[in-house]
Amino acid sequence: MTLEMRTARQLPATPEEVFDAYTDAEKQKIWFSILDETPGIVEIEVDLRVGGVQTAVWGPSPDVLFRETQTFLEIDRPHRLVTESVGVSPDGQTMTTRIEVSFEAADGGTLMTVVQSGFPVPEVRDFFAAEVWVGALARIEAYLNHRAAADV
């Protein structure tokens, strides 16, 4: 059986704006650290095309860095994005998962839904559901709110 998690969040922007915030390297560099009290390291490169790769390296210091390489399998801007993700933790452990993200116009904004599958054990899946994606979606929402406030 494949272990998967699903989470969703209503975001205050159009599907195009949310899709771009999620996939644009310069926007990611902002939201990756928008809620951090002290700046860390964030390096991101994106080649947004089927077969293209996004690489992200982040962490609090050069000694403690996470790395993720996502290969784009499907891109249907601004509706759907599917990637294969290979993550490496600072201690060298690796994990390969599949991430499916949908962006659906709803209630004047966008419902962003994430389904990630291929977790090795339930504890890792539960950590991603309760911590990793909750944090990422909160950061994207903070970025979108900050951007909207700057436009006023």
mmCIF file of C-alpha atoms in Angstrom:
data_model
loop_
_atom_site.group_PDB
_atom_site.id
_atom_site.type_symbol
_atom_site.label_atom_id
_atom_site.label_comp_id
_atom_site.label_asym_id
_atom_site.label_seq_id
_atom_site.Cartn_x
_atom_site.Cartn_y
_atom_site.Cartn_z
ATOM 1 C CA MET A 1 0.000 0.000 0.000
ATOM 2 C CA THR A 2 1.242 3.464 -0.892
ATOM 3 C CA LEU A 3 1.299 5.888 2.006
ATOM 4 C CA GLU A 4 -0.131 9.255 0.981
ATOM 5 C CA MET A 5 -1.264 12.473 2.608
ATOM 6 C CA ARG A 6 -3.673 15.119 1.414
ATOM 7 C CA THR A 7 -3.984 18.684 2.584
ATOM 8 C CA ALA A 8 -5.638 21.808 1.249
ATOM 9 C CA ARG A 9 -5.744 25.519 1.978
ATOM 10 C CA GLN A 10 -7.826 28.387 0.711
ATOM 11 C CA LEU A 11 -5.481 31.135 -0.517
ATOM 12 C CA PRO A 12 -6.254 34.818 -1.208
ATOM 13 C CA ALA A 13 -5.292 35.063 -4.885
ATOM 14 C CA THR A 14 -6.222 33.773 -8.331
ATOM 15 C CA PRO A 15 -5.126 30.291 -9.440
ATOM 16 C CA GLU A 16 -2.571 31.948 -11.765
ATOM 17 C CA GLU A 17 -1.093 33.982 -8.900
ATOM 18 C CA VAL A 18 -0.937 30.980 -6.553
ATOM 19 C CA PHE A 19 0.556 28.723 -9.253
ATOM 20 C CA ASP A 20 3.222 31.350 -9.974
ATOM 21 C CA ALA A 21 3.997 31.872 -6.273
ATOM 22 C CA TYR A 22 4.462 28.115 -5.921
ATOM 23 C CA THR A 23 6.639 27.653 -9.034
ATOM 24 C CA ASP A 24 8.601 30.905 -9.557
ATOM 25 C CA ALA A 25 12.101 30.768 -8.038
ATOM 26 C CA GLU A 26 12.227 34.453 -7.038
ATOM 27 C CA LYS A 27 8.811 34.282 -5.348
ATOM 28 C CA GLN A 28 9.774 31.041 -3.600
ATOM 29 C CA LYS A 29 12.913 32.656 -2.200
ATOM 30 C CA ILE A 30 10.650 35.222 -0.516
ATOM 31 C CA TRP A 31 8.005 32.892 0.905
ATOM 32 C CA PHE A 32 10.466 30.189 1.982
ATOM 33 C CA SER A 33 11.778 32.563 4.653
ATOM 34 C CA ILE A 34 8.922 35.071 5.082
ATOM 35 C CA LEU A 35 7.958 33.750 8.543
ATOM 36 C CA ASP A 36 11.513 33.162 9.829
ATOM 37 C CA GLU A 37 12.799 35.292 12.685
ATOM 38 C CA THR A 38 16.377 34.966 11.498
ATOM 39 C CA PRO A 39 17.300 34.614 7.840
ATOM 40 C CA GLY A 40 18.728 31.308 6.752
ATOM 41 C CA ILE A 41 19.963 29.978 3.442
ATOM 42 C CA VAL A 42 17.545 29.622 0.524
ATOM 43 C CA GLU A 43 18.772 28.761 -2.976
ATOM 44 C CA ILE A 44 16.249 27.798 -5.655
ATOM 45 C CA GLU A 45 16.456 27.223 -9.385
ATOM 46 C CA VAL A 46 13.451 26.294 -11.545
ATOM 47 C CA ASP A 47 13.235 24.979 -15.102
ATOM 48 C CA LEU A 48 9.432 24.933 -15.394
ATOM 49 C CA ARG A 49 8.793 22.494 -18.233
ATOM 50 C CA VAL A 50 7.879 18.811 -18.398
ATOM 51 C CA GLY A 51 11.147 17.002 -17.749
ATOM 52 C CA GLY A 52 12.607 20.159 -16.208
ATOM 53 C CA VAL A 53 13.930 20.263 -12.668
ATOM 54 C CA GLN A 54 13.514 22.484 -9.645
ATOM 55 C CA THR A 55 16.322 22.371 -7.118
ATOM 56 C CA ALA A 56 15.984 23.872 -3.667
ATOM 57 C CA VAL A 57 18.558 24.071 -0.893
ATOM 58 C CA TRP A 58 17.572 25.624 2.412
ATOM 59 C CA GLY A 59 18.365 25.622 6.090
ATOM 60 C CA PRO A 60 19.472 27.702 9.051
ATOM 61 C CA SER A 61 23.210 27.416 8.303
ATOM 62 C CA PRO A 62 25.680 25.891 5.811
ATOM 63 C CA ASP A 63 26.080 22.923 8.193
ATOM 64 C CA VAL A 64 22.322 22.157 8.301
ATOM 65 C CA LEU A 65 20.879 22.140 4.797
ATOM 66 C CA PHE A 66 17.933 20.332 3.278
ATOM 67 C CA ARG A 67 17.952 19.611 -0.457
ATOM 68 C CA GLU A 68 15.072 18.800 -2.744
ATOM 69 C CA THR A 69 15.082 18.054 -6.443
ATOM 70 C CA GLN A 70 11.700 17.950 -8.143
ATOM 71 C CA THR A 71 11.295 16.730 -11.708
ATOM 72 C CA PHE A 72 8.207 18.129 -13.441
ATOM 73 C CA LEU A 73 6.027 15.289 -14.769
ATOM 74 C CA GLU A 74 2.867 17.283 -15.616
ATOM 75 C CA ILE A 75 2.319 21.034 -15.914
ATOM 76 C CA ASP A 76 -1.140 22.433 -16.595
ATOM 77 C CA ARG A 77 -0.835 26.088 -15.558
ATOM 78 C CA PRO A 78 -2.720 27.240 -13.523
ATOM 79 C CA HIS A 79 -4.675 24.080 -12.676
ATOM 80 C CA ARG A 80 -2.316 21.216 -11.863
ATOM 81 C CA LEU A 81 1.317 20.340 -11.262
ATOM 82 C CA VAL A 82 2.811 16.873 -10.744
ATOM 83 C CA THR A 83 6.407 16.260 -9.708
ATOM 84 C CA GLU A 84 8.683 13.524 -8.514
ATOM 85 C CA SER A 85 10.498 14.822 -5.460
ATOM 86 C CA VAL A 86 13.804 13.542 -4.129
ATOM 87 C CA GLY A 87 14.569 15.049 -0.734
ATOM 88 C CA VAL A 88 17.800 14.794 1.239
ATOM 89 C CA SER A 89 17.890 15.728 4.922
ATOM 90 C CA PRO A 90 20.994 17.227 6.588
ATOM 91 C CA ASP A 91 21.943 13.766 7.913
ATOM 92 C CA GLY A 92 21.985 12.358 4.368
ATOM 93 C CA GLN A 93 18.742 10.382 4.420
ATOM 94 C CA THR A 94 16.854 10.448 1.115
ATOM 95 C CA MET A 95 13.191 10.035 0.265
ATOM 96 C CA THR A 96 11.458 9.961 -3.120
ATOM 97 C CA THR A 97 7.790 10.896 -3.337
ATOM 98 C CA ARG A 98 5.224 12.013 -5.890
ATOM 99 C CA ILE A 99 3.567 15.411 -5.346
ATOM 100 C CA GLU A 100 0.332 16.377 -7.077
ATOM 101 C CA VAL A 101 -0.857 19.960 -6.591
ATOM 102 C CA SER A 102 -4.121 21.385 -7.861
ATOM 103 C CA PHE A 103 -5.180 25.025 -7.966
ATOM 104 C CA GLU A 104 -8.966 25.534 -8.095
ATOM 105 C CA ALA A 105 -10.765 28.881 -8.169
ATOM 106 C CA ALA A 106 -13.057 28.953 -5.118
ATOM 107 C CA ASP A 107 -14.732 31.586 -2.945
ATOM 108 C CA GLY A 108 -12.904 34.515 -4.520
ATOM 109 C CA GLY A 109 -9.498 32.881 -4.142
ATOM 110 C CA THR A 110 -7.839 29.553 -4.814
ATOM 111 C CA LEU A 111 -8.156 26.207 -3.120
ATOM 112 C CA MET A 112 -4.666 24.678 -3.293
ATOM 113 C CA THR A 113 -4.736 20.926 -2.706
ATOM 114 C CA VAL A 114 -1.610 18.817 -2.231
ATOM 115 C CA VAL A 115 -1.466 15.024 -2.452
ATOM 116 C CA GLN A 116 1.944 13.540 -1.693
ATOM 117 C CA SER A 117 2.514 9.789 -1.947
ATOM 118 C CA GLY A 118 5.317 7.292 -1.510
ATOM 119 C CA PHE A 119 6.232 7.901 2.128
ATOM 120 C CA PRO A 120 8.371 5.132 3.665
ATOM 121 C CA VAL A 121 6.507 4.988 7.019
ATOM 122 C CA PRO A 122 3.336 6.517 8.519
ATOM 123 C CA GLU A 123 5.357 8.706 10.911
ATOM 124 C CA VAL A 124 7.064 10.533 8.032
ATOM 125 C CA ARG A 125 3.737 10.950 6.212
ATOM 126 C CA ASP A 126 2.149 12.345 9.373
ATOM 127 C CA PHE A 127 5.046 14.770 9.895
ATOM 128 C CA PHE A 128 4.651 16.085 6.334
ATOM 129 C CA ALA A 129 0.879 16.432 6.820
ATOM 130 C CA ALA A 130 1.097 18.171 10.213
ATOM 131 C CA GLU A 131 4.285 20.210 9.833
ATOM 132 C CA VAL A 132 5.878 20.457 6.391
ATOM 133 C CA TRP A 133 2.827 21.297 4.271
ATOM 134 C CA VAL A 134 1.082 23.308 6.995
ATOM 135 C CA GLY A 135 4.226 25.450 7.190
ATOM 136 C CA ALA A 136 4.667 25.750 3.429
ATOM 137 C CA LEU A 137 1.033 26.741 2.846
ATOM 138 C CA ALA A 138 1.173 29.257 5.709
ATOM 139 C CA ARG A 139 4.266 30.809 4.119
ATOM 140 C CA ILE A 140 2.631 30.988 0.688
ATOM 141 C CA GLU A 141 -0.442 32.603 2.253
ATOM 142 C CA ALA A 142 1.723 35.125 4.126
ATOM 143 C CA TYR A 143 3.540 35.940 0.876
ATOM 144 C CA LEU A 144 0.259 36.436 -1.011
ATOM 145 C CA ASN A 145 -1.189 38.599 1.796
ATOM 146 C CA HIS A 146 2.001 40.690 1.983
ATOM 147 C CA ARG A 147 2.044 41.125 -1.792
ATOM 148 C CA ALA A 148 -1.641 42.143 -1.810
ATOM 149 C CA ALA A 149 -1.046 44.665 0.986
ATOM 150 C CA ALA A 150 1.897 46.144 -0.945
ATOM 151 C CA ASP A 151 -0.367 46.617 -3.992
ATOM 152 C CA VAL A 152 -2.895 48.720 -2.069
#
